[in-house]
XYZ file of N, CA and C in Angstrom:
477
model
N 163.201 69.885 83.396
C 164.059 70.532 82.445
C 165.191 71.247 83.198
N 166.385 71.017 82.762
C 167.542 71.649 83.399
C 167.684 73.090 82.926
N 168.098 73.950 83.838
C 168.382 75.330 83.475
C 169.498 75.853 84.360
N 170.067 76.940 83.944
C 171.141 77.541 84.714
C 170.567 78.234 85.937
N 171.344 78.275 86.996
C 170.910 78.970 88.199
C 171.027 80.478 87.985
N 169.966 81.236 88.298
C 170.024 82.691 88.124
C 171.177 83.332 88.893
N 171.426 82.858 90.122
C 172.491 83.467 90.930
C 173.855 83.268 90.283
N 174.103 82.094 89.726
C 175.378 81.845 89.061
C 175.462 82.598 87.740
N 174.358 82.677 87.023
C 174.341 83.420 85.765
C 174.674 84.882 86.018
N 174.114 85.442 87.086
C 174.429 86.828 87.452
C 175.894 86.991 87.850
N 176.332 86.167 88.784
C 177.665 86.341 89.365
C 178.801 85.990 88.415
N 178.607 84.975 87.600
C 179.701 84.461 86.778
C 179.640 84.881 85.314
N 178.494 85.398 84.886
C 178.334 85.746 83.473
C 177.948 87.213 83.302
N 176.779 87.580 83.791
C 176.222 88.901 83.493
C 177.036 90.022 84.125
N 177.264 89.946 85.428
C 177.985 91.030 86.105
C 179.386 91.235 85.515
N 180.187 90.163 85.342
C 181.516 90.387 84.760
C 181.460 90.936 83.328
N 180.500 90.475 82.540
C 180.393 90.968 81.161
C 180.051 92.455 81.139
N 179.089 92.854 81.967
C 178.697 94.266 82.000
C 179.809 95.134 82.580
N 180.538 94.604 83.547
C 181.673 95.353 84.092
C 182.768 95.542 83.054
N 183.017 94.526 82.221
C 184.037 94.637 81.174
C 183.653 95.695 80.146
N 182.354 95.895 79.948
C 181.882 96.947 79.040
C 181.855 98.317 79.719
N 182.051 98.331 81.033
C 181.874 99.543 81.853
C 180.424 100.028 81.775
N 179.485 99.080 81.712
C 178.056 99.393 81.619
C 177.249 98.661 82.696
N 177.910 98.329 83.814
C 177.192 97.639 84.875
C 176.393 98.624 85.711
N 175.213 98.225 86.062
C 174.406 98.842 87.115
C 173.480 97.738 87.597
N 172.942 97.887 88.787
C 172.023 96.870 89.300
C 170.808 96.744 88.387
N 170.297 97.861 87.892
C 169.129 97.789 87.008
C 169.482 97.099 85.688
N 170.674 97.357 85.145
C 171.094 96.698 83.897
C 171.253 95.199 84.121
N 171.873 94.849 85.242
C 172.074 93.438 85.577
C 170.740 92.702 85.670
N 169.779 93.305 86.349
C 168.465 92.676 86.494
C 167.757 92.544 85.149
N 167.856 93.567 84.311
C 167.202 93.539 83.002
C 167.820 92.466 82.101
N 169.127 92.348 82.115
C 169.791 91.329 81.292
C 169.433 89.931 81.793
N 169.379 89.736 83.110
C 168.950 88.436 83.646
C 167.492 88.166 83.270
N 166.627 89.146 83.471
C 165.216 88.969 83.120
C 165.038 88.638 81.654
N 165.842 89.256 80.807
C 165.761 88.985 79.366
C 166.108 87.528 79.081
N 167.157 87.008 79.713
C 167.527 85.601 79.508
C 166.432 84.668 80.021
N 165.829 85.034 81.136
C 164.763 84.197 81.697
C 163.588 84.118 80.733
N 163.146 85.258 80.236
C 161.945 85.257 79.395
C 162.247 84.777 77.971
N 163.435 85.059 77.480
C 163.757 84.675 76.104
C 164.070 83.186 75.959
N 164.807 82.616 76.913
C 165.255 81.225 76.753
C 164.963 80.338 77.957
N 164.386 80.908 79.003
C 164.186 80.136 80.222
C 165.499 79.728 80.874
N 166.574 80.453 80.584
C 167.931 80.105 81.037
C 168.298 78.685 80.615
N 167.764 78.269 79.473
C 167.932 76.888 79.033
C 168.351 76.767 77.570
N 167.611 77.398 76.690
C 167.769 77.145 75.248
C 168.829 78.032 74.608
N 169.669 77.420 73.775
C 170.709 78.142 73.054
C 170.343 78.385 71.596
N 169.238 77.797 71.150
C 168.740 77.995 69.793
C 167.234 78.135 69.883
N 166.692 79.048 69.096
C 165.247 79.295 69.099
C 164.491 78.030 68.711
N 163.346 77.812 69.352
C 162.487 76.680 68.994
C 162.100 76.768 67.529
N 161.854 75.626 66.916
C 161.460 75.613 65.514
C 162.621 76.014 64.626
N 162.307 76.771 63.600
C 163.358 77.143 62.645
C 163.767 78.608 62.771
N 163.466 79.227 63.902
C 163.829 80.631 64.114
C 165.332 80.822 64.206
N 165.786 82.038 63.922
C 167.227 82.292 63.867
C 167.881 82.695 65.188
N 167.095 82.958 66.237
C 167.644 83.521 67.471
C 168.577 82.541 68.174
N 169.661 83.097 68.769
C 170.711 82.275 69.365
C 171.047 82.723 70.783
N 171.461 81.765 71.602
C 171.960 82.038 72.938
C 170.852 82.207 73.968
N 171.277 82.343 75.221
C 170.300 82.541 76.295
C 169.468 83.795 76.083
N 170.035 84.776 75.359
C 169.337 86.043 75.135
C 168.600 86.072 73.807
N 168.659 84.949 73.059
C 167.918 84.796 71.809
C 168.105 85.999 70.873
N 169.347 86.335 70.617
C 169.684 87.430 69.706
C 169.677 86.881 68.284
N 168.988 87.567 67.399
C 168.985 87.165 65.998
C 170.255 87.669 65.324
N 170.853 86.863 64.445
C 172.060 87.309 63.749
C 171.891 88.665 63.058
N 170.728 88.957 62.520
C 170.509 90.259 61.869
C 170.584 91.397 62.884
N 170.070 91.182 64.082
C 170.156 92.186 65.151
C 171.608 92.379 65.559
N 172.329 91.290 65.671
C 173.747 91.326 66.016
C 174.534 92.115 64.959
N 174.282 91.823 63.688
C 174.968 92.537 62.606
C 174.649 94.027 62.645
N 173.390 94.358 62.897
C 172.979 95.759 62.963
C 173.656 96.482 64.130
N 173.845 95.776 65.237
C 174.520 96.365 66.388
C 175.926 96.840 65.996
N 176.630 96.021 65.245
C 177.974 96.403 64.788
C 177.909 97.506 63.732
N 177.065 97.318 62.722
C 177.021 98.240 61.584
C 176.558 99.632 61.962
N 175.501 99.712 62.741
C 174.869 101.008 62.987
C 175.111 101.584 64.383
N 175.871 100.876 65.209
C 176.130 101.393 66.550
C 177.612 101.302 66.917
N 178.152 100.106 66.950
C 179.525 99.925 67.411
C 180.563 100.479 66.439
N 180.267 100.498 65.152
C 181.208 101.078 64.189
C 181.463 102.557 64.472
N 180.536 103.201 65.177
C 180.670 104.613 65.520
C 181.145 104.806 66.962
N 181.384 103.700 67.658
C 181.864 103.718 69.045
C 182.978 102.683 69.177
N 184.148 102.960 68.574
C 185.210 101.946 68.513
C 185.685 101.448 69.873
N 185.676 102.304 70.891
C 186.132 101.861 72.211
C 185.184 100.814 72.788
N 183.895 101.051 72.628
C 182.896 100.091 73.102
C 182.951 98.806 72.275
N 183.112 98.961 70.966
C 183.237 97.792 70.096
C 184.447 96.947 70.460
N 185.533 97.599 70.812
C 186.745 96.899 71.216
C 186.518 96.119 72.508
N 185.806 96.712 73.450
C 185.499 96.019 74.707
C 184.658 94.770 74.438
N 183.697 94.876 73.525
C 182.879 93.707 73.195
C 183.736 92.642 72.525
N 184.600 93.041 71.616
C 185.432 92.074 70.905
C 186.375 91.337 71.860
N 186.738 91.964 72.966
C 187.584 91.280 73.948
C 186.856 90.104 74.604
N 185.527 90.129 74.567
C 184.733 89.031 75.128
C 184.492 87.916 74.111
N 184.768 88.183 72.874
C 184.522 87.228 71.792
C 185.590 86.139 71.796
N 185.169 84.908 71.575
C 186.112 83.804 71.377
C 186.547 83.855 69.910
N 187.818 84.171 69.642
C 188.241 84.451 68.264
C 188.154 83.269 67.311
N 188.181 82.056 67.813
C 188.109 80.896 66.922
C 186.683 80.432 66.651
N 185.723 81.188 67.158
C 184.316 80.881 66.907
C 183.732 81.923 65.974
N 182.780 81.518 65.162
C 182.066 82.476 64.316
C 181.208 83.373 65.201
N 180.699 84.451 64.643
C 179.824 85.332 65.413
C 178.586 84.566 65.890
N 177.995 83.729 65.034
C 176.832 82.951 65.443
C 177.189 81.983 66.565
N 178.366 81.347 66.482
C 178.788 80.436 67.542
C 179.024 81.197 68.842
N 179.566 82.405 68.757
C 179.727 83.227 69.958
C 178.376 83.554 70.567
N 177.411 83.944 69.744
C 176.074 84.256 70.262
C 175.446 83.046 70.941
N 175.603 81.878 70.340
C 174.947 80.678 70.853
C 175.624 80.119 72.094
N 176.957 80.187 72.162
C 177.661 79.435 73.197
C 178.514 80.255 74.156
N 178.867 81.460 73.804
C 179.738 82.285 74.639
C 178.846 83.163 75.520
N 178.641 82.732 76.744
C 177.657 83.386 77.607
C 178.001 84.836 77.923
N 179.268 85.125 78.203
C 179.632 86.516 78.508
C 179.425 87.402 77.284
N 179.751 86.900 76.122
C 179.551 87.663 74.898
C 178.055 87.924 74.687
N 177.232 86.899 74.869
C 175.788 87.050 74.699
C 175.190 88.051 75.675
N 175.633 88.003 76.930
C 175.151 88.956 77.930
C 175.539 90.375 77.535
N 176.772 90.540 77.049
C 177.237 91.866 76.638
C 176.455 92.378 75.433
N 176.172 91.516 74.478
C 175.380 91.920 73.309
C 173.984 92.343 73.753
N 173.389 91.580 74.654
C 172.069 91.946 75.185
C 172.117 93.333 75.813
N 173.109 93.565 76.660
C 173.232 94.875 77.325
C 173.385 95.997 76.305
N 174.160 95.746 75.253
C 174.359 96.775 74.228
C 173.097 97.029 73.412
N 172.288 96.004 73.225
C 171.006 96.203 72.529
C 170.133 97.191 73.305
N 170.177 97.106 74.631
C 169.445 98.068 75.450
C 170.165 99.412 75.521
N 171.470 99.389 75.621
C 172.257 100.618 75.786
C 172.089 101.569 74.610
N 171.881 101.028 73.440
C 171.762 101.888 72.261
C 170.410 102.612 72.192
N 169.502 102.276 73.065
C 168.207 102.960 73.115
C 168.336 104.222 73.960
N 167.631 105.289 73.601
C 167.797 106.553 74.327
C 167.116 106.590 75.701
N 166.181 105.710 75.955
C 165.436 105.740 77.214
C 166.288 105.228 78.369
N 166.073 105.798 79.545
C 166.758 105.340 80.759
C 166.225 103.967 81.150
N 167.102 103.157 81.729
C 166.682 101.847 82.216
C 165.707 102.015 83.376
N 164.794 101.065 83.539
C 163.919 101.088 84.713
C 164.747 100.928 85.985
N 164.194 101.333 87.086
C 164.874 101.209 88.380
C 165.086 99.736 88.736
N 166.138 99.463 89.476
C 166.366 98.116 89.998
C 165.173 97.710 90.856
N 164.752 96.473 90.725
C 163.627 95.969 91.497
C 162.268 96.196 90.861
N 162.202 96.975 89.802
C 160.938 97.290 89.124
C 160.714 96.295 87.984
N 160.216 95.114 88.328
C 160.052 94.050 87.330
C 159.061 94.467 86.248
N 157.986 95.129 86.615
C 157.016 95.563 85.604
C 157.627 96.598 84.662
N 158.408 97.520 85.209
C 159.104 98.496 84.378
C 160.106 97.829 83.451
N 160.819 96.837 83.978
C 161.767 96.087 83.156
C 161.030 95.329 82.051
N 159.887 94.765 82.402
C 159.098 94.027 81.418
C 158.647 94.945 80.282
N 158.181 96.125 80.624
C 157.739 97.080 79.597
C 158.923 97.532 78.739
N 160.069 97.737 79.366
C 161.275 98.145 78.643
C 161.712 97.034 77.689
N 161.707 95.791 78.166
C 162.038 94.631 77.335
C 161.093 94.548 76.136
N 159.801 94.679 76.394
C 158.824 94.555 75.308
C 159.034 95.648 74.263
N 159.262 96.867 74.703
C 159.416 97.990 73.775
C 160.728 97.923 72.999
N 161.805 97.576 73.683
C 163.128 97.718 73.065
C 163.811 96.418 72.665
N 163.302 95.281 73.089
C 163.995 94.027 72.804
C 163.084 93.070 72.050
N 161.926 92.785 72.594
C 160.981 91.874 71.947
C 160.224 92.583 70.833
N 159.972 93.851 70.995
C 159.289 94.750 70.058
C 157.819 94.372 69.857
N 157.119 95.226 69.151
C 155.694 94.985 68.906
C 155.459 93.762 68.030
N 156.499 93.353 67.300
C 156.349 92.206 66.406
C 156.575 90.875 67.126
N 157.174 90.923 68.305
C 157.453 89.701 69.058
C 156.214 89.155 69.744
N 156.270 87.880 70.075
C 155.133 87.212 70.707
C 155.059 87.452 72.206
N 156.123 87.969 72.793
C 156.162 88.174 74.237
C 155.225 89.275 74.697
N 154.864 89.199 75.973
C 154.014 90.229 76.578
C 154.640 90.666 77.905
N 154.239 91.832 78.349
C 154.717 92.342 79.630
C 154.329 91.384 80.755
N 153.098 90.910 80.740
C 152.651 90.009 81.818
C 153.412 88.688 81.791
N 153.755 88.192 80.614
C 154.531 86.951 80.502
C 155.929 87.152 81.094
N 156.537 88.288 80.814
C 157.855 88.607 81.373
C 157.789 88.616 82.898
N 156.839 89.366 83.428
C 156.709 89.482 84.885
C 156.511 88.106 85.511
N 155.603 87.313 84.948
C 155.314 85.988 85.484
C 156.556 85.098 85.454
N 157.216 85.018 84.305
C 158.369 84.123 84.171
C 159.518 84.532 85.093
N 159.800 85.819 85.159
C 160.891 86.282 86.014
C 160.562 86.004 87.479
N 159.342 86.310 87.905
C 158.962 86.053 89.296
C 159.030 84.566 89.628
N 158.594 83.702 88.705
C 158.626 82.258 88.935
C 160.061 81.764 89.097
N 160.952 82.161 88.192
C 162.337 81.697 88.260
C 163.022 82.211 89.514
N 162.809 83.461 89.846
C 163.453 84.024 91.030
C 162.896 83.392 92.324
N 161.613 83.062 92.326
C 161.009 82.409 93.479
C 161.590 81.004 93.660
N 161.777 80.269 92.559
C 162.349 78.926 92.607
C 163.792 78.971 93.087
N 164.485 80.053 92.788
C 165.912 80.156 93.103
C 166.164 80.454 94.583
N 165.149 80.888 95.281
C 165.338 81.267 96.698
C 165.423 80.043 97.578
């Protein structure tokens, strides 16, 4: 199965997107990469089956809408930075599914709106717990151990 290289995803997608939001940190970069690894395997742009999640970060359109309605509408400068990453001739769903920088930025903002501090860089277990609590949630099928395993496997293959 073909997938994107983690190093290229970081260098060409995640880091520039987070820098454009002025929300880059090594821990944020690692968490956003780990999220793409566990959510889509750096491969899938649409959720398996009939699920609504889109893009490498598997963001559901309802989550995306809520991000704008209940967070970005009250932070116009941040919302403007995100909109600069949007491809204007694509729908919001098409941006989520195909615009990698936009998807990475949306993922980062989903975490940024949470009050808890990000786990330290290099703390895969901490990142996994943060992902489970704030991204996959208690209703999601993901587990902390699955996150740790998948991220370690992909990063090991990339070396």
